[in-house]
Amino acid sequence: MGLCKCPKKIVTQMFCYEHRVNVCEYCLTEDHARCIVQNYLSWLNDSDYDDTCSLCKMKLSDPNFSCVRLLCLHVFHVECLDKWAHNLPSNTAPAGYKCTVCEAMIFPRPNQIGPMVDALKASLGSAEWARVGLSRMQAANNQSAKNVYASLGVAKDEEEVRNERSSYRTVAGRRSSESEQRTLDKTSSTSLLLDDEERKYRRRSRIPDLVRTLKSKLLPRKPQFKGSFHCHRKLLIFLLFVIGFFVILVLTDRLHGLKLPADDVFRDPNVRVGKND
């Protein structure tokens, strides 16, 4: 892969074996029409080439013969290729015309464009078999396009029918749900009106009022401790403090009575002390 030498500077993989340069389609049709051109990787693997027509074994550079390059990059004499094609059956399909070297199809597809395609069509345009093959290729392409458009139209119609059905079902379901909701709303509103009318003319019972009156008169009210709660708490803390103080005093006296010093003999009741004469 490299840049061609023409002013366009196109990146290409085609390589001219004779001039040893990269060539693009424009270079190929203008300056290398009779040269042996193949892929650059093929040239790296094997740089040998044969510059003769594979049908007549004569030099491609002979000015007495005009040359044609197929899309597979192989070059033939136009007269040799025309003679070879006339030897094929008259009912040969366009796909049956293949390169004698690599068996690639000779005719370009209708959607193929470029300088090489234009040069090939111009070279084959004078041959009757080529015109028939190109017209058949175009007719087959048109028929396939029609089939595609027809299938797209059928698919579009089916999609529209499905959309219409789904929209009809959606509208019908919405209408049915709306009618059901209206029926339910009407029923509920009617029942509420009937209930209100019944409650309006129904005699109210006096028992709940009597019960509330008895509760308010007979049951004692709960004392209010919120205001005096802090005073009671202070008094309780003071009493606990006084009781604790007296408990500490009692314990201190008991502990003091238990501790007698060892050298205090006169305080021991079991020791008697006599007078000296």
C-alpha positions as protocol buffer text, in pm:
chain_id: "A"
residue {
  index: 1
  type: MET
  ca { x: 0 y: 0 z: 0 }
}
residue {
  index: 2
  type: GLY
  ca { x: 134 y: 338 z: -101 }
}
residue {
  index: 3
  type: LEU
  ca { x: 70 y: 668 z: -277 }
}
residue {
  index: 4
  type: CYS
  ca { x: 40 y: 685 z: -652 }
}
residue {
  index: 5
  type: LYS
  ca { x: 265 y: 919 z: -851 }
}
residue {
  index: 6
  type: CYS
  ca { x: -14 y: 1120 z: -1012 }
}
residue {
  index: 7
  type: PRO
  ca { x: -120 y: 1462 z: -874 }
}
residue {
  index: 8
  type: LYS
  ca { x: -415 y: 1302 z: -695 }
}
residue {
  index: 9
  type: LYS
  ca { x: -182 y: 1117 z: -453 }
}
residue {
  index: 10
  type: ILE
  ca { x: -435 y: 843 z: -382 }
}
residue {
  index: 11
  type: VAL
  ca { x: -351 y: 563 z: -141 }
}
residue {
  index: 12
  type: THR
  ca { x: -367 y: 238 z: -338 }
}
residue {
  index: 13
  type: GLN
  ca { x: -268 y: -128 z: -324 }
}
residue {
  index: 14
  type: MET
  ca { x: -216 y: -167 z: -699 }
}
residue {
  index: 15
  type: PHE
  ca { x: 144 y: -189 z: -817 }
}
residue {
  index: 16
  type: CYS
  ca { x: 289 y: -171 z: -1168 }
}
residue {
  index: 17
  type: TYR
  ca { x: 539 y: -453 z: -1221 }
}
residue {
  index: 18
  type: GLU
  ca { x: 708 y: -285 z: -1518 }
}
residue {
  index: 19
  type: HIS
  ca { x: 757 y: 64 z: -1373 }
}
residue {
  index: 20
  type: ARG
  ca { x: 769 y: -51 z: -1008 }
}
residue {
  index: 21
  type: VAL
  ca { x: 538 y: 224 z: -879 }
}
residue {
  index: 22
  type: ASN
  ca { x: 203 y: 236 z: -705 }
}
residue {
  index: 23
  type: VAL
  ca { x: -82 y: 326 z: -937 }
}
residue {
  index: 24
  type: CYS
  ca { x: -445 y: 429 z: -882 }
}
residue {
  index: 25
  type: GLU
  ca { x: -736 y: 377 z: -1121 }
}
residue {
  index: 26
  type: TYR
  ca { x: -675 y: 710 z: -1290 }
}
residue {
  index: 27
  type: CYS
  ca { x: -305 y: 632 z: -1344 }
}
residue {
  index: 28
  type: LEU
  ca { x: -396 y: 284 z: -1463 }
}
residue {
  index: 29
  type: THR
  ca { x: -633 y: 396 z: -1737 }
}
residue {
  index: 30
  type: GLU
  ca { x: -422 y: 689 z: -1856 }
}
residue {
  index: 31
  type: ASP
  ca { x: -54 y: 589 z: -1827 }
}
residue {
  index: 32
  type: HIS
  ca { x: -45 y: 213 z: -1759 }
}
residue {
  index: 33
  type: ALA
  ca { x: -313 y: 72 z: -1990 }
}
residue {
  index: 34
  type: ARG
  ca { x: -86 y: -211 z: -2121 }
}
residue {
  index: 35
  type: CYS
  ca { x: 128 y: -268 z: -1808 }
}
residue {
  index: 36
  type: ILE
  ca { x: 114 y: -571 z: -1583 }
}
residue {
  index: 37
  type: VAL
  ca { x: -50 y: -448 z: -1265 }
}
residue {
  index: 38
  type: GLN
  ca { x: -144 y: -656 z: -963 }
}
residue {
  index: 39
  type: ASN
  ca { x: -165 y: -626 z: -587 }
}
residue {
  index: 40
  type: TYR
  ca { x: 142 y: -491 z: -411 }
}
residue {
  index: 41
  type: LEU
  ca { x: 158 y: -795 z: -182 }
}
residue {
  index: 42
  type: SER
  ca { x: 159 y: -1023 z: -485 }
}
residue {
  index: 43
  type: TRP
  ca { x: 458 y: -835 z: -622 }
}
residue {
  index: 44
  type: LEU
  ca { x: 638 y: -874 z: -289 }
}
residue {
  index: 45
  type: ASN
  ca { x: 584 y: -1250 z: -304 }
}
residue {
  index: 46
  type: ASP
  ca { x: 683 y: -1286 z: -670 }
}
residue {
  index: 47
  type: SER
  ca { x: 813 y: -1001 z: -883 }
}
residue {
  index: 48
  type: ASP
  ca { x: 828 y: -1205 z: -1206 }
}
residue {
  index: 49
  type: TYR
  ca { x: 564 y: -1126 z: -1467 }
}
residue {
  index: 50
  type: ASP
  ca { x: 458 y: -1221 z: -1819 }
}
residue {
  index: 51
  type: ASP
  ca { x: 378 y: -928 z: -2048 }
}
residue {
  index: 52
  type: THR
  ca { x: 201 y: -1136 z: -2313 }
}
residue {
  index: 53
  type: CYS
  ca { x: -168 y: -1197 z: -2382 }
}
residue {
  index: 54
  type: SER
  ca { x: -270 y: -1527 z: -2226 }
}
residue {
  index: 55
  type: LEU
  ca { x: -495 y: -1605 z: -2528 }
}
residue {
  index: 56
  type: CYS
  ca { x: -255 y: -1547 z: -2817 }
}
residue {
  index: 57
  type: LYS
  ca { x: 81 y: -1538 z: -2634 }
}
residue {
  index: 58
  type: MET
  ca { x: 180 y: -1216 z: -2808 }
}
residue {
  index: 59
  type: LYS
  ca { x: 320 y: -904 z: -2649 }
}
residue {
  index: 60
  type: LEU
  ca { x: 69 y: -668 z: -2496 }
}
residue {
  index: 61
  type: SER
  ca { x: 289 y: -378 z: -2593 }
}
residue {
  index: 62
  type: ASP
  ca { x: 240 y: -451 z: -2964 }
}
residue {
  index: 63
  type: PRO
  ca { x: 86 y: -132 z: -3110 }
}
residue {
  index: 64
  type: ASN
  ca { x: -99 y: -335 z: -3374 }
}
residue {
  index: 65
  type: PHE
  ca { x: -338 y: -465 z: -3110 }
}
residue {
  index: 66
  type: SER
  ca { x: -568 y: -272 z: -2876 }
}
residue {
  index: 67
  type: CYS
  ca { x: -584 y: -393 z: -2518 }
}
residue {
  index: 68
  type: VAL
  ca { x: -859 y: -418 z: -2258 }
}
residue {
  index: 69
  type: ARG
  ca { x: -812 y: -451 z: -1883 }
}
residue {
  index: 70
  type: LEU
  ca { x: -1068 y: -644 z: -1682 }
}
residue {
  index: 71
  type: LEU
  ca { x: -1165 y: -554 z: -1327 }
}
residue {
  index: 72
  type: CYS
  ca { x: -945 y: -837 z: -1202 }
}
residue {
  index: 73
  type: LEU
  ca { x: -651 y: -636 z: -1352 }
}
residue {
  index: 74
  type: HIS
  ca { x: -563 y: -895 z: -1619 }
}
residue {
  index: 75
  type: VAL
  ca { x: -501 y: -752 z: -1967 }
}
residue {
  index: 76
  type: PHE
  ca { x: -601 y: -907 z: -2301 }
}
residue {
  index: 77
  type: HIS
  ca { x: -604 y: -809 z: -2664 }
}
residue {
  index: 78
  type: VAL
  ca { x: -952 y: -691 z: -2756 }
}
residue {
  index: 79
  type: GLU
  ca { x: -950 y: -906 z: -3072 }
}
residue {
  index: 80
  type: CYS
  ca { x: -843 y: -1215 z: -2878 }
}
residue {
  index: 81
  type: LEU
  ca { x: -1109 y: -1164 z: -2612 }
}
residue {
  index: 82
  type: ASP
  ca { x: -1377 y: -1110 z: -2879 }
}
residue {
  index: 83
  type: LYS
  ca { x: -1276 y: -1428 z: -3060 }
}
residue {
  index: 84
  type: TRP
  ca { x: -1281 y: -1625 z: -2736 }
}
residue {
  index: 85
  type: ALA
  ca { x: -1629 y: -1498 z: -2644 }
}
residue {
  index: 86
  type: HIS
  ca { x: -1774 y: -1590 z: -2985 }
}
residue {
  index: 87
  type: ASN
  ca { x: -1671 y: -1951 z: -2925 }
}
residue {
  index: 88
  type: LEU
  ca { x: -1902 y: -1969 z: -2621 }
}
residue {
  index: 89
  type: PRO
  ca { x: -2267 y: -2079 z: -2663 }
}
residue {
  index: 90
  type: SER
  ca { x: -2508 y: -1804 z: -2766 }
}
residue {
  index: 91
  type: ASN
  ca { x: -2727 y: -1863 z: -2458 }
}
residue {
  index: 92
  type: THR
  ca { x: -2439 y: -1812 z: -2213 }
}
residue {
  index: 93
  type: ALA
  ca { x: -2547 y: -1607 z: -1912 }
}
residue {
  index: 94
  type: PRO
  ca { x: -2355 y: -1290 z: -1825 }
}
residue {
  index: 95
  type: ALA
  ca { x: -2202 y: -1469 z: -1527 }
}
residue {
  index: 96
  type: GLY
  ca { x: -2063 y: -1732 z: -1766 }
}
residue {
  index: 97
  type: TYR
  ca { x: -1818 y: -1487 z: -1920 }
}
residue {
  index: 98
  type: LYS
  ca { x: -1517 y: -1524 z: -1693 }
}
residue {
  index: 99
  type: CYS
  ca { x: -1152 y: -1434 z: -1704 }
}
residue {
  index: 100
  type: THR
  ca { x: -942 y: -1718 z: -1846 }
}
residue {
  index: 101
  type: VAL
  ca { x: -671 y: -1656 z: -1585 }
}
residue {
  index: 102
  type: CYS
  ca { x: -856 y: -1615 z: -1253 }
}
residue {
  index: 103
  type: GLU
  ca { x: -1218 y: -1696 z: -1355 }
}
residue {
  index: 104
  type: ALA
  ca { x: -1347 y: -1362 z: -1227 }
}
residue {
  index: 105
  type: MET
  ca { x: -1661 y: -1228 z: -1395 }
}
residue {
  index: 106
  type: ILE
  ca { x: -1584 y: -1006 z: -1694 }
}
residue {
  index: 107
  type: PHE
  ca { x: -1891 y: -781 z: -1686 }
}
residue {
  index: 108
  type: PRO
  ca { x: -1906 y: -520 z: -1411 }
}
residue {
  index: 109
  type: ARG
  ca { x: -2207 y: -504 z: -1189 }
}
residue {
  index: 110
  type: PRO
  ca { x: -2457 y: -224 z: -1259 }
}
residue {
  index: 111
  type: ASN
  ca { x: -2376 y: -54 z: -928 }
}
residue {
  index: 112
  type: GLN
  ca { x: -2000 y: -49 z: -991 }
}
residue {
  index: 113
  type: ILE
  ca { x: -1849 y: 284 z: -1094 }
}
residue {
  index: 114
  type: GLY
  ca { x: -1503 y: 426 z: -1150 }
}
residue {
  index: 115
  type: PRO
  ca { x: -1245 y: 493 z: -1420 }
}
residue {
  index: 116
  type: MET
  ca { x: -1169 y: 123 z: -1471 }
}
residue {
  index: 117
  type: VAL
  ca { x: -1539 y: 39 z: -1513 }
}
residue {
  index: 118
  type: ASP
  ca { x: -1586 y: 319 z: -1765 }
}
residue {
  index: 119
  type: ALA
  ca { x: -1278 y: 211 z: -1964 }
}
residue {
  index: 120
  type: LEU
  ca { x: -1395 y: -153 z: -1966 }
}
residue {
  index: 121
  type: LYS
  ca { x: -1742 y: -61 z: -2090 }
}
residue {
  index: 122
  type: ALA
  ca { x: -1591 y: 161 z: -2361 }
}
residue {
  index: 123
  type: SER
  ca { x: -1362 y: -119 z: -2480 }
}
residue {
  index: 124
  type: LEU
  ca { x: -1638 y: -383 z: -2484 }
}
residue {
  index: 125
  type: GLY
  ca { x: -1904 y: -154 z: -2629 }
}
residue {
  index: 126
  type: SER
  ca { x: -1812 y: -244 z: -2989 }
}
residue {
  index: 127
  type: ALA
  ca { x: -1869 y: -618 z: -2935 }
}
residue {
  index: 128
  type: GLU
  ca { x: -2222 y: -753 z: -2974 }
}
residue {
  index: 129
  type: TRP
  ca { x: -2186 y: -1023 z: -2708 }
}
residue {
  index: 130
  type: ALA
  ca { x: -2065 y: -760 z: -2461 }
}
residue {
  index: 131
  type: ARG
  ca { x: -2361 y: -531 z: -2528 }
}
residue {
  index: 132
  type: VAL
  ca { x: -2601 y: -823 z: -2478 }
}
residue {
  index: 133
  type: GLY
  ca { x: -2430 y: -923 z: -2155 }
}
residue {
  index: 134
  type: LEU
  ca { x: -2430 y: -570 z: -2017 }
}
residue {
  index: 135
  type: SER
  ca { x: -2799 y: -522 z: -2105 }
}
residue {
  index: 136
  type: ARG
  ca { x: -2886 y: -851 z: -1935 }
}
residue {
  index: 137
  type: MET
  ca { x: -2694 y: -747 z: -1627 }
}
residue {
  index: 138
  type: GLN
  ca { x: -2883 y: -419 z: -1620 }
}
residue {
  index: 139
  type: ALA
  ca { x: -3219 y: -593 z: -1672 }
}
residue {
  index: 140
  type: ALA
  ca { x: -3147 y: -840 z: -1392 }
}
residue {
  index: 141
  type: ASN
  ca { x: -3050 y: -553 z: -1165 }
}
residue {
  index: 142
  type: ASN
  ca { x: -3370 y: -363 z: -1249 }
}
residue {
  index: 143
  type: GLN
  ca { x: -3581 y: -672 z: -1184 }
}
residue {
  index: 144
  type: SER
  ca { x: -3414 y: -732 z: -848 }
}
residue {
  index: 145
  type: ALA
  ca { x: -3468 y: -366 z: -760 }
}
residue {
  index: 146
  type: LYS
  ca { x: -3836 y: -398 z: -852 }
}
residue {
  index: 147
  type: ASN
  ca { x: -3866 y: -708 z: -638 }
}
residue {
  index: 148
  type: VAL
  ca { x: -3704 y: -526 z: -350 }
}
residue {
  index: 149
  type: TYR
  ca { x: -3934 y: -227 z: -392 }
}
residue {
  index: 150
  type: ALA
  ca { x: -4236 y: -457 z: -419 }
}
residue {
  index: 151
  type: SER
  ca { x: -4138 y: -644 z: -105 }
}
residue {
  index: 152
  type: LEU
  ca { x: -4083 y: -312 z: 71 }
}
residue {
  index: 153
  type: GLY
  ca { x: -4425 y: -193 z: -46 }
}
residue {
  index: 154
  type: VAL
  ca { x: -4593 y: -512 z: 76 }
}
residue {
  index: 155
  type: ALA
  ca { x: -4412 y: -486 z: 407 }
}
residue {
  index: 156
  type: LYS
  ca { x: -4516 y: -121 z: 434 }
}
residue {
  index: 157
  type: ASP
  ca { x: -4880 y: -208 z: 360 }
}
residue {
  index: 158
  type: GLU
  ca { x: -4873 y: -485 z: 619 }
}
residue {
  index: 159
  type: GLU
  ca { x: -4719 y: -247 z: 870 }
}
residue {
  index: 160
  type: GLU
  ca { x: -4988 y: 12 z: 801 }
}
residue {
  index: 161
  type: VAL
  ca { x: -5259 y: -253 z: 843 }
}
residue {
  index: 162
  type: ARG
  ca { x: -5107 y: -364 z: 1173 }
}
residue {
  index: 163
  type: ASN
  ca { x: -5083 y: -4 z: 1290 }
}
residue {
  index: 164
  type: GLU
  ca { x: -5446 y: 59 z: 1196 }
}
residue {
  index: 165
  type: ARG
  ca { x: -5557 y: -255 z: 1380 }
}
residue {
  index: 166
  type: SER
  ca { x: -5356 y: -167 z: 1687 }
}
residue {
  index: 167
  type: SER
  ca { x: -5488 y: 190 z: 1684 }
}
residue {
  index: 168
  type: TYR
  ca { x: -5845 y: 61 z: 1645 }
}
residue {
  index: 169
  type: ARG
  ca { x: -5795 y: -178 z: 1935 }
}
residue {
  index: 170
  type: THR
  ca { x: -5646 y: 99 z: 2144 }
}
residue {
  index: 171
  type: VAL
  ca { x: -5933 y: 337 z: 2072 }
}
residue {
  index: 172
  type: ALA
  ca { x: -6192 y: 64 z: 2131 }
}
residue {
  index: 173
  type: GLY
  ca { x: -6028 y: -36 z: 2458 }
}
residue {
  index: 174
  type: ARG
  ca { x: -6008 y: 326 z: 2569 }
}
residue {
  index: 175
  type: ARG
  ca { x: -6373 y: 384 z: 2487 }
}
residue {
  index: 176
  type: SER
  ca { x: -6482 y: 69 z: 2670 }
}
residue {
  index: 177
  type: SER
  ca { x: -6276 y: 163 z: 2975 }
}
residue {
  index: 178
  type: GLU
  ca { x: -6419 y: 516 z: 2968 }
}
residue {
  index: 179
  type: SER
  ca { x: -6774 y: 382 z: 2945 }
}
residue {
  index: 180
  type: GLU
  ca { x: -6708 y: 140 z: 3233 }
}
residue {
  index: 181
  type: GLN
  ca { x: -6561 y: 423 z: 3440 }
}
residue {
  index: 182
  type: ARG
  ca { x: -6860 y: 643 z: 3368 }
}
residue {
  index: 183
  type: THR
  ca { x: -7095 y: 362 z: 3470 }
}
residue {
  index: 184
  type: LEU
  ca { x: -6905 y: 309 z: 3795 }
}
residue {
  index: 185
  type: ASP
  ca { x: -6897 y: 682 z: 3868 }
}
residue {
  index: 186
  type: LYS
  ca { x: -7269 y: 710 z: 3801 }
}
residue {
  index: 187
  type: THR
  ca { x: -7345 y: 410 z: 4023 }
}
residue {
  index: 188
  type: SER
  ca { x: -7126 y: 537 z: 4307 }
}
residue {
  index: 189
  type: SER
  ca { x: -7272 y: 889 z: 4287 }
}
residue {
  index: 190
  type: THR
  ca { x: -7625 y: 746 z: 4289 }
}
residue {
  index: 191
  type: SER
  ca { x: -7549 y: 531 z: 4593 }
}
residue {
  index: 192
  type: LEU
  ca { x: -7396 y: 832 z: 4772 }
}
residue {
  index: 193
  type: LEU
  ca { x: -7702 y: 1042 z: 4701 }
}
residue {
  index: 194
  type: LEU
  ca { x: -7931 y: 767 z: 4830 }
}
residue {
  index: 195
  type: ASP
  ca { x: -7719 y: 728 z: 5144 }
}
residue {
  index: 196
  type: ASP
  ca { x: -7729 y: 1103 z: 5207 }
}
residue {
  index: 197
  type: GLU
  ca { x: -8105 y: 1109 z: 5164 }
}
residue {
  index: 198
  type: GLU
  ca { x: -8147 y: 815 z: 5401 }
}
residue {
  index: 199
  type: ARG
  ca { x: -7921 y: 975 z: 5662 }
}
residue {
  index: 200
  type: LYS
  ca { x: -8103 y: 1303 z: 5633 }
}
residue {
  index: 201
  type: TYR
  ca { x: -8444 y: 1159 z: 5721 }
}
residue {
  index: 202
  type: ARG
  ca { x: -8323 y: 895 z: 5963 }
}
residue {
  index: 203
  type: ARG
  ca { x: -8395 y: 965 z: 6336 }
}
residue {
  index: 204
  type: ARG
  ca { x: -8075 y: 1007 z: 6531 }
}
residue {
  index: 205
  type: SER
  ca { x: -8025 y: 794 z: 6843 }
}
residue {
  index: 206
  type: ARG
  ca { x: -7987 y: 967 z: 7183 }
}
residue {
  index: 207
  type: ILE
  ca { x: -7785 y: 687 z: 7344 }
}
residue {
  index: 208
  type: PRO
  ca { x: -7435 y: 814 z: 7245 }
}
residue {
  index: 209
  type: ASP
  ca { x: -7510 y: 1158 z: 7385 }
}
residue {
  index: 210
  type: LEU
  ca { x: -7634 y: 1005 z: 7712 }
}
residue {
  index: 211
  type: VAL
  ca { x: -7320 y: 792 z: 7745 }
}
residue {
  index: 212
  type: ARG
  ca { x: -7091 y: 1092 z: 7694 }
}
residue {
  index: 213
  type: THR
  ca { x: -7284 y: 1292 z: 7957 }
}
residue {
  index: 214
  type: LEU
  ca { x: -7262 y: 1013 z: 8218 }
}
residue {
  index: 215
  type: LYS
  ca { x: -6887 y: 976 z: 8161 }
}
residue {
  index: 216
  type: SER
  ca { x: -6828 y: 1345 z: 8210 }
}
residue {
  index: 217
  type: LYS
  ca { x: -7032 y: 1354 z: 8533 }
}
residue {
  index: 218
  type: LEU
  ca { x: -6942 y: 1029 z: 8707 }
}
residue {
  index: 219
  type: LEU
  ca { x: -6581 y: 955 z: 8616 }
}
residue {
  index: 220
  type: PRO
  ca { x: -6325 y: 1152 z: 8822 }
}
residue {
  index: 221
  type: ARG
  ca { x: -6095 y: 1378 z: 8642 }
}
residue {
  index: 222
  type: LYS
  ca { x: -5728 y: 1292 z: 8623 }
}
residue {
  index: 223
  type: PRO
  ca { x: -5508 y: 1495 z: 8859 }
}
residue {
  index: 224
  type: GLN
  ca { x: -5286 y: 1751 z: 8704 }
}
residue {
  index: 225
  type: PHE
  ca { x: -4927 y: 1676 z: 8793 }
}
residue {
  index: 226
  type: LYS
  ca { x: -4763 y: 1886 z: 8534 }
}
residue {
  index: 227
  type: GLY
  ca { x: -4742 y: 2202 z: 8746 }
}
residue {
  index: 228
  type: SER
  ca { x: -4628 y: 2043 z: 9080 }
}
residue {
  index: 229
  type: PHE
  ca { x: -4404 y: 1775 z: 8935 }
}
residue {
  index: 230
  type: HIS
  ca { x: -4085 y: 1976 z: 8979 }
}
residue {
  index: 231
  type: CYS
  ca { x: -4166 y: 2059 z: 9347 }
}
residue {
  index: 232
  type: HIS
  ca { x: -4231 y: 1696 z: 9432 }
}
residue {
  index: 233
  type: ARG
  ca { x: -3906 y: 1595 z: 9268 }
}
residue {
  index: 234
  type: LYS
  ca { x: -3706 y: 1849 z: 9473 }
}
residue {
  index: 235
  type: LEU
  ca { x: -3869 y: 1735 z: 9797 }
}
residue {
  index: 236
  type: LEU
  ca { x: -3793 y: 1371 z: 9721 }
}
residue {
  index: 237
  type: ILE
  ca { x: -3429 y: 1451 z: 9652 }
}
residue {
  index: 238
  type: PHE
  ca { x: -3401 y: 1642 z: 9983 }
}
residue {
  index: 239
  type: LEU
  ca { x: -3549 y: 1352 z: 10182 }
}
residue {
  index: 240
  type: LEU
  ca { x: -3311 y: 1106 z: 10019 }
}
residue {
  index: 241
  type: PHE
  ca { x: -3018 y: 1331 z: 10105 }
}
residue {
  index: 242
  type: VAL
  ca { x: -3120 y: 1354 z: 10477 }
}
residue {
  index: 243
  type: ILE
  ca { x: -3171 y: 979 z: 10504 }
}
residue {
  index: 244
  type: GLY
  ca { x: -2834 y: 914 z: 10346 }
}
residue {
  index: 245
  type: PHE
  ca { x: -2665 y: 1157 z: 10583 }
}
residue {
  index: 246
  type: PHE
  ca { x: -2803 y: 980 z: 10893 }
}
residue {
  index: 247
  type: VAL
  ca { x: -2707 y: 640 z: 10756 }
}
residue {
  index: 248
  type: ILE
  ca { x: -2351 y: 758 z: 10709 }
}
residue {
  index: 249
  type: LEU
  ca { x: -2336 y: 888 z: 11072 }
}
residue {
  index: 250
  type: VAL
  ca { x: -2459 y: 555 z: 11214 }
}
residue {
  index: 251
  type: LEU
  ca { x: -2209 y: 356 z: 11016 }
}
residue {
  index: 252
  type: THR
  ca { x: -1928 y: 587 z: 11125 }
}
residue {
  index: 253
  type: ASP
  ca { x: -2009 y: 538 z: 11499 }
}
residue {
  index: 254
  type: ARG
  ca { x: -2016 y: 162 z: 11464 }
}
residue {
  index: 255
  type: LEU
  ca { x: -1684 y: 151 z: 11289 }
}
residue {
  index: 256
  type: HIS
  ca { x: -1528 y: 379 z: 11552 }
}
residue {
  index: 257
  type: GLY
  ca { x: -1644 y: 151 z: 11836 }
}
residue {
  index: 258
  type: LEU
  ca { x: -1492 y: -157 z: 11675 }
}
residue {
  index: 259
  type: LYS
  ca { x: -1147 y: -2 z: 11636 }
}
residue {
  index: 260
  type: LEU
  ca { x: -971 y: -7 z: 11981 }
}
residue {
  index: 261
  type: PRO
  ca { x: -602 y: 71 z: 11991 }
}
residue {
  index: 262
  type: ALA
  ca { x: -375 y: -202 z: 12130 }
}
residue {
  index: 263
  type: ASP
  ca { x: -186 y: 27 z: 12371 }
}
residue {
  index: 264
  type: ASP
  ca { x: -499 y: 171 z: 12532 }
}
residue {
  index: 265
  type: VAL
  ca { x: -505 y: -74 z: 12827 }
}
residue {
  index: 266
  type: PHE
  ca { x: -707 y: 143 z: 13061 }
}
residue {
  index: 267
  type: ARG
  ca { x: -1004 y: 139 z: 12829 }
}
residue {
  index: 268
  type: ASP
  ca { x: -1014 y: -241 z: 12810 }
}
residue {
  index: 269
  type: PRO
  ca { x: -1286 y: -365 z: 13057 }
}
residue {
  index: 270
  type: ASN
  ca { x: -1111 y: -702 z: 13105 }
}
residue {
  index: 271
  type: VAL
  ca { x: -793 y: -546 z: 13243 }
}
residue {
  index: 272
  type: ARG
  ca { x: -775 y: -455 z: 13614 }
}
residue {
  index: 273
  type: VAL
  ca { x: -519 y: -212 z: 13738 }
}
residue {
  index: 274
  type: GLY
  ca { x: -413 y: -221 z: 14109 }
}
residue {
  index: 275
  type: LYS
  ca { x: -256 y: 42 z: 14334 }
}
residue {
  index: 276
  type: ASN
  ca { x: 103 y: 16 z: 14445 }
}
residue {
  index: 277
  type: ASP
  ca { x: 165 y: 2 z: 14827 }
}
